[in-house]
Tab-separated table of C-alpha atoms and ligand atoms in Angstrom:
chain	number	residue	atom	x	y	z
A	1	MET	CA	85.507	87.437	144.655
A	2	ASP	CA	82.056	86.043	143.736
A	3	GLN	CA	82.622	82.316	143.049
A	4	SER	CA	79.541	82.046	140.841
A	5	ILE	CA	80.731	84.601	138.222
A	6	PHE	CA	81.507	83.309	134.704
A	7	GLU	CA	85.039	84.665	134.086
A	8	ILE	CA	85.940	85.271	130.439
A	9	VAL	CA	89.474	86.241	129.398
A	10	ILE	CA	90.008	87.611	125.884
A	11	VAL	CA	93.550	87.944	124.547
A	12	GLY	CA	93.726	90.722	121.935
A	13	GLY	CA	91.697	93.915	121.688
A	14	GLY	CA	91.328	93.998	117.890
A	15	ILE	CA	88.090	93.600	115.949
A	16	ALA	CA	87.676	89.932	116.946
A	17	GLY	CA	88.418	90.436	120.648
A	18	LEU	CA	86.269	93.540	121.054
A	19	ALA	CA	83.382	92.009	119.089
A	20	ALA	CA	83.549	88.916	121.315
A	21	ALA	CA	83.466	91.125	124.428
A	22	ALA	CA	80.537	93.150	123.046
A	23	GLY	CA	78.575	89.989	122.195
A	24	LEU	CA	79.324	88.018	125.368
A	25	ARG	CA	78.478	90.768	127.866
A	26	GLY	CA	75.741	89.646	130.199
A	27	PRO	CA	74.589	89.312	133.805
A	28	GLY	CA	76.745	87.017	135.933
A	29	ARG	CA	79.743	87.416	133.622
A	30	SER	CA	83.052	89.214	134.013
A	31	ILE	CA	85.105	89.900	130.867
A	32	THR	CA	88.765	90.949	130.832
A	33	ILE	CA	90.501	91.905	127.571
A	34	LEU	CA	94.294	91.637	127.576
A	35	GLU	CA	95.839	93.877	124.925
A	36	GLN	CA	99.572	93.998	124.273
A	37	SER	CA	99.800	97.601	123.082
A	38	SER	CA	99.791	100.525	125.469
A	39	GLN	CA	98.146	102.974	123.025
A	40	HIS	CA	95.531	100.722	121.436
A	41	ARG	CA	95.079	102.651	118.198
A	42	GLU	CA	94.267	101.256	114.752
A	43	ILE	CA	96.117	102.277	111.623
A	44	GLY	CA	94.775	104.801	109.109
A	45	ALA	CA	92.925	102.761	106.497
A	46	ALA	CA	89.372	101.754	105.687
A	47	ILE	CA	87.697	98.437	106.418
A	48	SER	CA	84.427	97.127	105.055
A	49	LEU	CA	81.925	95.132	107.050
A	50	GLN	CA	79.935	92.902	104.742
A	51	GLN	CA	76.201	92.327	105.164
A	52	ASN	CA	76.768	89.173	107.229
A	53	ALA	CA	78.672	91.151	109.889
A	54	SER	CA	76.551	94.320	109.750
A	55	LYS	CA	73.471	92.178	110.389
A	56	ILE	CA	75.032	90.635	113.513
A	57	LEU	CA	75.977	94.009	114.987
A	58	ALA	CA	72.502	95.378	114.213
A	59	ASN	CA	70.898	92.339	115.891
A	60	TRP	CA	73.014	93.046	118.968
A	61	GLY	CA	71.428	96.499	119.149
A	62	LEU	CA	74.615	98.348	118.169
A	63	SER	CA	73.176	100.393	115.287
A	64	ASP	CA	72.989	103.612	117.309
A	65	ILE	CA	76.606	103.291	118.420
A	66	LEU	CA	77.818	102.427	114.903
A	67	ARG	CA	75.951	105.335	113.333
A	68	ARG	CA	77.949	107.730	115.501
A	69	TYR	CA	81.178	106.335	114.058
A	70	LYS	CA	80.324	107.428	110.513
A	71	GLY	CA	80.372	104.336	108.317
A	72	SER	CA	79.634	104.803	104.599
A	73	ARG	CA	76.851	102.543	103.265
A	74	ASP	CA	78.226	101.078	100.067
A	75	GLN	CA	76.027	101.167	96.962
A	76	GLY	CA	77.961	98.534	95.019
A	77	PHE	CA	80.989	97.876	92.828
A	78	ARG	CA	82.230	99.750	89.776
A	79	VAL	CA	84.772	97.748	87.812
A	80	TYR	CA	87.299	99.465	85.505
A	81	ASN	CA	89.911	97.958	83.213
A	82	ALA	CA	93.550	99.039	83.433
A	83	GLN	CA	92.918	101.664	80.748
A	84	GLY	CA	90.482	103.257	83.191
A	85	GLU	CA	87.270	102.478	81.296
A	86	LYS	CA	84.259	101.349	83.309
A	87	VAL	CA	83.314	97.813	82.259
A	88	ARG	CA	80.712	96.885	84.873
A	89	GLU	CA	78.548	98.362	87.562
A	90	ILE	CA	77.144	95.960	90.127
A	91	PRO	CA	74.696	97.571	92.562
A	92	LEU	CA	74.397	95.775	95.880
A	93	SER	CA	70.938	94.637	96.789
A	94	ARG	CA	69.971	96.738	99.784
A	95	GLY	CA	68.804	95.165	102.983
A	96	THR	CA	67.684	97.115	105.983
A	97	PRO	CA	69.771	100.293	106.384
A	98	ASP	CA	71.799	98.829	109.264
A	99	ALA	CA	72.566	95.547	107.530
A	100	ASP	CA	74.307	96.744	104.392
A	101	ARG	CA	77.928	96.580	103.352
A	102	VAL	CA	79.379	99.494	105.322
A	103	VAL	CA	82.880	100.965	104.960
A	104	TYR	CA	84.457	102.381	108.123
A	105	HIS	CA	87.710	104.039	108.944
A	106	ARG	CA	89.494	101.345	110.971
A	107	VAL	CA	89.997	103.736	113.908
A	108	ASP	CA	86.244	104.432	113.979
A	109	LEU	CA	85.226	100.766	113.855
A	110	LEU	CA	87.625	99.902	116.672
A	111	ASP	CA	86.276	102.814	118.751
A	112	ALA	CA	82.670	101.746	118.100
A	113	LEU	CA	83.357	98.162	119.186
A	114	LYS	CA	85.290	99.447	122.198
A	115	GLU	CA	82.262	101.496	123.232
A	116	ALA	CA	79.991	98.461	122.789
A	117	ALA	CA	82.308	96.332	124.939
A	118	LEU	CA	83.392	98.805	127.615
A	119	SER	CA	80.661	101.364	128.155
A	120	PRO	CA	77.987	101.078	130.849
A	121	GLY	CA	74.393	101.071	129.627
A	122	ARG	CA	74.420	97.762	127.766
A	123	GLN	CA	73.579	94.394	129.292
A	124	GLY	CA	75.925	92.981	131.932
A	125	PRO	CA	78.938	94.670	133.487
A	126	PRO	CA	81.268	96.479	131.052
A	127	ALA	CA	84.328	94.503	129.959
A	128	LYS	CA	87.668	95.590	131.426
A	129	LEU	CA	90.479	96.451	128.982
A	130	ARG	CA	94.007	95.908	130.316
A	131	LEU	CA	96.582	97.601	128.089
A	132	ALA	CA	100.310	96.742	127.962
A	133	SER	CA	99.357	93.121	128.757
A	134	ARG	CA	101.139	90.882	126.288
A	135	ALA	CA	100.255	87.188	126.578
A	136	VAL	CA	103.195	84.868	126.073
A	137	SER	CA	101.673	81.462	126.817
A	138	CYS	CA	98.573	79.690	128.015
A	139	ASP	CA	97.540	76.499	129.775
A	140	CYS	CA	94.495	75.286	127.858
A	141	ALA	CA	93.257	72.819	130.499
A	142	ALA	CA	93.559	75.315	133.360
A	143	GLY	CA	92.278	78.278	131.300
A	144	SER	CA	95.230	80.410	132.374
A	145	VAL	CA	97.196	82.981	130.404
A	146	THR	CA	100.705	84.104	131.342
A	147	LEU	CA	101.732	87.663	130.541
A	148	GLU	CA	105.189	88.896	129.641
A	149	ASP	CA	105.710	90.232	133.201
A	150	GLY	CA	104.878	86.815	134.663
A	151	THR	CA	101.329	87.641	135.805
A	152	VAL	CA	98.948	84.694	135.413
A	153	ILE	CA	95.301	85.397	134.636
A	154	THR	CA	92.745	82.604	134.778
A	155	GLY	CA	89.285	82.333	133.282
A	156	ASP	CA	86.558	79.741	132.771
A	157	LEU	CA	86.811	80.537	129.064
A	158	VAL	CA	89.839	81.947	127.222
A	159	ILE	CA	89.351	83.509	123.793
A	160	ALA	CA	92.595	83.883	121.846
A	161	ALA	CA	91.987	86.801	119.473
A	162	ASP	CA	95.637	87.771	119.193
A	163	GLY	CA	95.728	88.244	115.443
A	164	ILE	CA	97.650	86.830	112.517
A	165	HIS	CA	100.935	86.520	114.458
A	166	SER	CA	99.170	84.803	117.384
A	167	ASN	CA	101.314	83.708	120.314
A	168	LEU	CA	98.616	81.400	121.664
A	169	ARG	CA	97.924	79.484	118.425
A	170	LYS	CA	100.621	76.888	119.072
A	171	TYR	CA	99.208	76.034	122.519
A	172	VAL	CA	95.875	75.163	120.911
A	173	THR	CA	97.036	73.374	117.775
A	174	GLY	CA	100.155	71.782	119.280
A	175	ALA	CA	102.207	72.954	116.294
A	176	ASP	CA	104.034	76.184	115.514
A	177	VAL	CA	101.974	77.318	112.511
A	178	GLU	CA	102.951	80.699	111.065
A	179	ALA	CA	100.908	82.656	108.536
A	180	ALA	CA	102.794	82.359	105.238
A	181	PRO	CA	103.458	85.044	102.594
A	182	THR	CA	100.926	84.786	99.773
A	183	GLY	CA	103.159	86.388	97.148
A	184	ILE	CA	101.068	89.583	97.179
A	185	SER	CA	101.695	92.908	98.881
A	186	ALA	CA	99.249	95.704	99.543
A	187	TYR	CA	99.876	99.421	99.451
A	188	ARG	CA	97.365	101.394	101.486
A	189	ILE	CA	96.521	105.056	101.170
A	190	VAL	CA	93.987	107.368	102.769
A	191	ALA	CA	93.533	110.763	101.103
A	192	PRO	CA	91.111	113.618	101.836
A	193	VAL	CA	88.251	113.536	99.323
A	194	GLU	CA	88.470	117.310	98.871
A	195	THR	CA	92.032	116.924	97.506
A	196	LEU	CA	90.866	114.362	94.915
A	197	ASN	CA	87.856	116.482	93.986
A	198	LYS	CA	90.143	119.291	92.888
A	199	ASP	CA	91.679	117.141	90.146
A	200	PRO	CA	89.683	117.427	86.874
A	201	ASP	CA	91.075	114.114	85.513
A	202	ILE	CA	89.715	112.211	88.519
A	203	ALA	CA	86.465	114.194	88.585
A	204	LYS	CA	85.872	113.222	84.916
A	205	VAL	CA	85.788	109.543	85.914
A	206	PHE	CA	83.893	109.576	89.217
A	207	ASP	CA	82.985	111.518	92.307
A	208	PRO	CA	85.225	110.135	95.091
A	209	ALA	CA	82.649	111.050	97.755
A	210	GLU	CA	80.021	108.773	96.194
A	211	THR	CA	79.691	105.596	98.230
A	212	TRP	CA	80.700	103.078	95.573
A	213	THR	CA	83.637	100.673	95.739
A	214	SER	CA	85.746	101.107	92.599
A	215	MET	CA	87.990	98.312	91.384
A	216	VAL	CA	90.601	98.827	88.656
A	217	MET	CA	91.691	95.411	87.413
A	218	GLY	CA	94.938	94.618	85.628
A	219	PHE	CA	96.212	91.145	84.823
A	220	ASP	CA	98.010	90.445	88.085
A	221	ARG	CA	97.516	93.664	90.026
A	222	ARG	CA	94.517	95.693	91.048
A	223	VAL	CA	93.356	98.757	92.920
A	224	ILE	CA	90.331	98.697	95.244
A	225	MET	CA	89.098	102.023	96.579
A	226	GLY	CA	86.208	104.005	97.959
A	227	PRO	CA	85.164	106.597	100.501
A	228	CYS	CA	84.846	106.160	104.252
A	229	ARG	CA	84.024	108.430	107.216
A	230	GLU	CA	80.829	109.637	105.532
A	231	GLY	CA	82.568	110.497	102.284
A	232	SER	CA	85.253	112.760	103.750
A	233	LEU	CA	88.194	110.354	103.252
A	234	PHE	CA	89.086	108.146	100.308
A	235	SER	CA	90.809	104.844	100.970
A	236	VAL	CA	92.854	102.886	98.442
A	237	VAL	CA	94.369	99.410	98.578
A	238	ALA	CA	96.670	98.506	95.670
A	239	LEU	CA	97.644	94.840	95.356
A	240	VAL	CA	100.901	93.921	93.575
A	241	PRO	CA	102.655	90.548	93.220
A	242	ASP	CA	105.821	90.567	95.355
A	243	GLU	CA	107.923	89.437	92.399
A	244	HIS	CA	106.927	92.541	90.419
A	245	MET	CA	107.260	95.020	93.247
A	246	HIS	CA	109.955	97.601	93.013
A	247	GLU	CA	110.355	97.932	96.774
A	248	THR	CA	113.511	96.562	98.335
A	249	SER	CA	111.679	95.066	101.305
A	250	SER	CA	108.163	94.427	102.503
A	251	SER	CA	107.082	93.686	106.010
A	252	LYS	CA	104.586	91.697	107.996
A	253	SER	CA	103.399	94.772	109.861
A	254	TRP	CA	100.957	97.540	108.961
A	255	THR	CA	103.530	100.179	109.816
A	256	THR	CA	105.996	99.877	106.919
A	257	GLN	CA	106.154	102.906	104.647
A	258	GLY	CA	105.968	102.316	100.889
A	259	SER	CA	107.418	104.552	98.203
A	260	LEU	CA	105.190	106.520	95.815
A	261	GLU	CA	107.794	106.211	93.089
A	262	HIS	CA	107.789	102.414	93.319
A	263	LEU	CA	104.013	102.215	93.567
A	264	SER	CA	103.670	104.365	90.432
A	265	GLU	CA	106.194	102.159	88.646
A	266	SER	CA	104.090	99.088	89.474
A	267	PHE	CA	100.975	100.758	88.006
A	268	ASN	CA	102.556	102.711	85.143
A	269	VAL	CA	100.433	100.897	82.540
A	270	PHE	CA	97.230	101.885	84.380
A	271	ALA	CA	95.215	104.973	83.393
A	272	PRO	CA	96.835	108.284	84.451
A	273	TRP	CA	93.874	109.132	86.744
A	274	VAL	CA	94.669	106.057	88.865
A	275	ASN	CA	98.212	107.289	89.402
A	276	LYS	CA	96.886	110.751	90.232
A	277	ILE	CA	94.911	109.224	93.102
A	278	PHE	CA	98.132	107.688	94.451
A	279	LYS	CA	99.829	111.091	94.317
A	280	ALA	CA	97.142	112.696	96.494
A	281	ALA	CA	98.110	110.517	99.465
A	282	PRO	CA	99.790	112.252	102.377
A	283	SER	CA	101.537	108.956	103.231
A	284	LEU	CA	101.784	105.438	101.935
A	285	GLY	CA	101.774	102.173	103.857
A	286	LEU	CA	102.909	98.799	102.606
A	287	TRP	CA	101.973	95.365	103.903
A	288	GLN	CA	103.092	91.966	102.745
A	289	LEU	CA	99.920	89.876	102.749
A	290	ARG	CA	99.998	86.572	104.600
A	291	ASP	CA	97.345	83.967	105.229
A	292	LEU	CA	96.876	80.592	106.887
A	293	ASP	CA	95.893	77.180	105.609
A	294	PRO	CA	92.950	75.893	107.670
A	295	LEU	CA	94.317	74.860	111.081
A	296	SER	CA	93.853	71.331	112.439
A	297	THR	CA	91.693	72.773	115.236
A	298	TRP	CA	90.752	76.059	116.917
A	299	ILE	CA	89.915	74.609	120.323
A	300	LYS	CA	91.659	72.923	123.210
A	301	GLY	CA	90.384	72.643	126.767
A	302	ARG	CA	89.004	76.027	127.795
A	303	VAL	CA	90.648	77.950	124.935
A	304	ILE	CA	89.392	78.890	121.463
A	305	LEU	CA	91.183	80.756	118.668
A	306	ILE	CA	89.094	83.310	116.771
A	307	GLY	CA	89.634	85.975	114.099
A	308	ASP	CA	92.945	86.130	112.252
A	309	ALA	CA	94.544	83.904	114.913
A	310	ALA	CA	92.236	81.099	113.672
A	311	HIS	CA	91.717	81.836	109.978
A	312	ALA	CA	93.814	84.720	108.614
A	313	MET	CA	92.744	85.235	104.997
A	314	LEU	CA	93.556	87.465	102.044
A	315	PRO	CA	91.562	90.732	101.900
A	316	THR	CA	90.277	89.985	98.373
A	317	MET	CA	86.726	89.270	99.582
A	318	GLY	CA	86.866	91.832	102.401
A	319	GLN	CA	85.748	89.121	104.831
A	320	GLY	CA	88.555	89.022	107.458
A	321	ALA	CA	86.862	91.300	109.970
A	322	SER	CA	83.397	90.044	109.076
A	323	GLN	CA	84.434	86.453	109.770
A	324	SER	CA	85.864	87.603	113.115
A	325	ILE	CA	82.464	89.068	113.959
A	326	GLU	CA	80.789	85.790	112.921
A	327	ASP	CA	83.139	83.986	115.364
A	328	ALA	CA	82.080	86.382	118.118
A	329	GLU	CA	78.402	85.825	117.333
A	330	ALA	CA	78.842	82.041	117.415
A	331	LEU	CA	80.380	82.262	120.894
A	332	GLN	CA	77.543	84.527	122.006
A	333	ALA	CA	74.944	82.091	120.614
A	334	PHE	CA	76.417	78.864	122.018
A	335	PHE	CA	77.171	80.359	125.467
A	336	ASP	CA	73.801	82.111	125.588
A	337	ASP	CA	72.460	79.860	128.347
A	338	VAL	CA	75.516	80.227	130.621
A	339	SER	CA	75.041	82.964	133.197
A	340	GLN	CA	76.946	81.330	136.053
A	341	LYS	CA	80.398	79.802	136.357
A	342	PRO	CA	80.375	76.786	133.982
A	343	THR	CA	82.245	73.518	134.526
A	344	ALA	CA	85.175	72.615	132.279
A	345	ASP	CA	82.938	70.073	130.497
A	346	GLN	CA	80.251	72.682	129.831
A	347	VAL	CA	82.837	75.044	128.355
A	348	GLU	CA	84.416	72.341	126.195
A	349	GLU	CA	81.017	71.211	124.878
A	350	ARG	CA	80.068	74.746	123.827
A	351	LEU	CA	83.482	75.366	122.272
A	352	ARG	CA	83.042	72.166	120.247
A	353	GLU	CA	79.660	73.426	118.990
A	354	THR	CA	81.171	76.808	118.123
A	355	PHE	CA	84.066	75.206	116.246
A	356	MET	CA	81.789	72.750	114.361
A	357	CYS	CA	79.598	75.656	113.280
A	358	ARG	CA	82.421	77.934	112.171
A	359	TYR	CA	85.246	75.783	110.799
A	360	GLU	CA	83.942	74.661	107.413
A	361	ARG	CA	82.474	78.047	106.544
A	362	ALA	CA	85.535	80.093	107.545
A	363	SER	CA	87.866	77.614	105.806
A	364	LEU	CA	85.871	77.887	102.593
A	365	ILE	CA	85.960	81.687	102.715
A	366	GLN	CA	89.744	81.497	103.285
A	367	ALA	CA	90.001	79.353	100.144
A	368	TYR	CA	87.690	81.651	98.114
A	369	SER	CA	89.778	84.639	99.164
A	370	ARG	CA	92.884	82.928	97.771
A	371	GLN	CA	91.074	82.042	94.578
A	372	GLN	CA	89.941	85.642	94.136
A	373	ALA	CA	93.592	86.722	94.258
A	374	GLN	CA	94.270	84.931	90.984
A	375	PRO	CA	94.848	87.103	87.884
A	376	ALA	CA	91.670	89.046	87.225
A	377	THR	CA	91.815	89.529	83.475
A	378	THR	CA	93.224	87.678	80.526
A	379	ARG	CA	96.847	88.663	79.830
A	380	ASN	CA	95.895	91.139	77.088
A	381	GLY	CA	93.489	92.794	79.533
A	382	GLN	CA	90.500	92.170	77.242
A	383	SER	CA	87.980	90.256	79.308
A	384	LEU	CA	87.395	90.145	83.014
A	385	THR	CA	87.342	86.634	84.427
A	386	LEU	CA	86.892	87.704	88.039
A	387	ASP	CA	83.375	88.312	89.245
A	388	PRO	CA	83.527	90.434	92.395
A	389	VAL	CA	80.079	89.336	93.515
A	390	GLN	CA	80.868	85.653	93.025
A	391	PHE	CA	80.281	83.842	96.298
A	392	GLN	CA	78.555	86.950	97.641
A	393	ASP	CA	75.422	84.978	98.459
A	394	TYR	CA	77.350	82.304	100.331
A	395	SER	CA	79.257	84.760	102.470
A	396	CYS	CA	76.675	87.483	102.983
A	397	LYS	CA	73.346	85.666	103.346
A	398	TYR	CA	74.265	84.436	106.809
A	399	GLU	CA	71.729	84.592	109.593
A	400	GLY	CA	73.846	83.650	112.598
A	401	ALA	CA	75.455	80.547	114.074
A	402	LYS	CA	72.367	78.689	115.292
A	403	ALA	CA	70.486	79.140	111.995
A	404	TRP	CA	73.617	78.071	110.079
A	405	THR	CA	74.056	74.941	112.189
A	406	ALA	CA	70.377	74.056	111.754
A	407	SER	CA	70.580	74.555	107.972
A	408	ARG	CA	73.635	72.257	107.742
A	409	ALA	CA	71.827	69.555	109.724
A	410	VAL	CA	69.029	69.587	107.104
A	411	CYS	CA	71.460	69.276	104.116
B	1	LIG	C1	95.066	95.286	103.043
B	1	LIG	C2	93.986	94.668	103.907
B	1	LIG	C3	92.677	95.086	103.758
B	1	LIG	C4	91.680	94.475	104.510
B	1	LIG	N1	90.407	94.851	104.291
B	1	LIG	C5	89.423	94.222	104.937
B	1	LIG	C6	88.074	94.568	104.691
B	1	LIG	O1	87.765	95.481	103.901
B	1	LIG	N2	87.090	93.890	105.354
B	1	LIG	C7	87.405	92.902	106.246
B	1	LIG	O2	86.465	92.293	106.801
B	1	LIG	N3	88.662	92.564	106.533
B	1	LIG	C8	89.686	93.196	105.914
B	1	LIG	N4	90.963	92.864	106.186
B	1	LIG	C9	91.244	91.844	107.227
B	1	LIG	C10	91.039	92.388	108.662
B	1	LIG	O3	91.831	93.536	108.886
B	1	LIG	C11	91.423	91.318	109.705
B	1	LIG	O4	90.861	90.082	109.340
B	1	LIG	C12	90.876	91.705	111.076
B	1	LIG	O5	91.434	92.922	111.497
B	1	LIG	C13	91.208	90.613	112.108
B	1	LIG	O6	90.924	91.039	113.400
B	1	LIG	P1	91.624	90.344	114.648
B	1	LIG	O7	91.034	91.008	115.839
B	1	LIG	O8	91.557	88.870	114.526
B	1	LIG	O9	93.167	90.704	114.520
B	1	LIG	P2	93.887	92.091	114.741
B	1	LIG	O10	93.086	93.210	114.187
B	1	LIG	O11	95.278	91.921	114.270
B	1	LIG	O12	93.891	92.278	116.325
B	1	LIG	C14	94.699	91.507	117.172
B	1	LIG	C15	94.892	92.284	118.474
B	1	LIG	O13	95.583	91.455	119.389
B	1	LIG	C16	96.661	92.166	119.957
B	1	LIG	N5	97.683	91.177	120.291
B	1	LIG	C17	98.463	90.481	119.444
B	1	LIG	N6	99.240	89.613	120.107
B	1	LIG	C18	98.939	89.766	121.423
B	1	LIG	C19	99.402	89.146	122.608
B	1	LIG	N7	100.353	88.183	122.567
B	1	LIG	N8	98.886	89.528	123.804
B	1	LIG	C20	97.926	90.495	123.864
B	1	LIG	N9	97.447	91.127	122.761
B	1	LIG	C21	97.950	90.753	121.555
B	1	LIG	C22	97.083	93.141	118.877
B	1	LIG	O14	97.798	94.251	119.410
B	1	LIG	C23	95.726	93.536	118.295
B	1	LIG	O15	95.127	94.612	118.993
B	1	LIG	C24	91.985	93.459	105.468
B	1	LIG	C25	93.309	93.082	105.662
B	1	LIG	C26	94.291	93.671	104.866
B	1	LIG	C27	95.693	93.220	105.044
């Protein structure tokens, strides 16, 4: 083994882990991703990357790869009241084509990031993905991770990207912090656009293939939807307070099935065309939404938490994945000068810089996401108090970790 190689171990092959691998690839580095699942597939739903994340991936030279995975460039938001009448249209200001808000199928985004991390032809050796490798503990000072089968894997830097139910979080923070239920559950649906197009009641309201995000806002529940995979699929997320759900149970996993009957009951005061969209779904998922309060720290010794493991947030601003990509970019920026095996002090110093850059911003976006989950209209449904582009500038006009750190130093 070459003793001068910078060994990076990433726990978790989700959006955060793969983005970190894609960003950190470079000469003199070896990256191993430890992923617990043996299949490594995402669930069937859409995910939006906001401008802040799209810009990072474009700056990394990933536009060609991403284009092959068929994202839909979003034109903006159309806001409807519960009666189904359009009350606002908010076009997004367009940046360069690769740095817009783009909606992907989650499977496609994961595959694109996997290609960026694992394929030859980009800088540095490809990262290695080890499936069926569940991490159960870590030693932060030694930079070692122990797998379920007892194997110990050691790196100069360990990135814990093991998601909302992180196993490694407690080794970093010193406390067993669990993501807590937020009181909201999300139904998720993906339906073929051609099925929706056949329904005249839906077609009267909008063309589901058009790349707009539509939001139907009730007092305490809402539906957020739009096309992905270049307009061939239509994705819907319907948020309902747990206390008003008609389901007998909800779960912390993506895999729970919801019931169409109960979903329709929850939205029976919404316009009939909204319920018709629900009925077009071949299947229905249900997820109890959880989030974290800001943690006391994300770093200890050679280990850093990123993504949902560090700052799980509600999906109301669509920033969870985008913040994960910002974490990855910060690591790339602060470790930019390290092309040989670093000392423990060098790693700790750069992790401190990464954490200082990211913590306040991600914590604020966590808080905004909670605030945006508050009732969106007055009780009689008359006026909309929620502005979907509120805070858009703060979250989306981000130019990377080093520029952010420099701008904070000036303030
Ligand atoms: C309804 C809903 C809609 C959303 N919509 C959006 C959106 O439009 N835009 C957006 O930006 N965000 C959105 N999000 C949030 C987004 O999905 C998450 O923030 C993002 O996926 C976090 O990525 P991650 O890699 O940190 O975690 P994950 O995607 O959960 O990945 C973690 C990975 O680690 C693996 N793993 C876990 N434990 C271990 C272990 N012990 N050992 C090894 N591997 C392990 C898992 O198998 C998984 O592959 C949404 C969330 C919800 C609930």
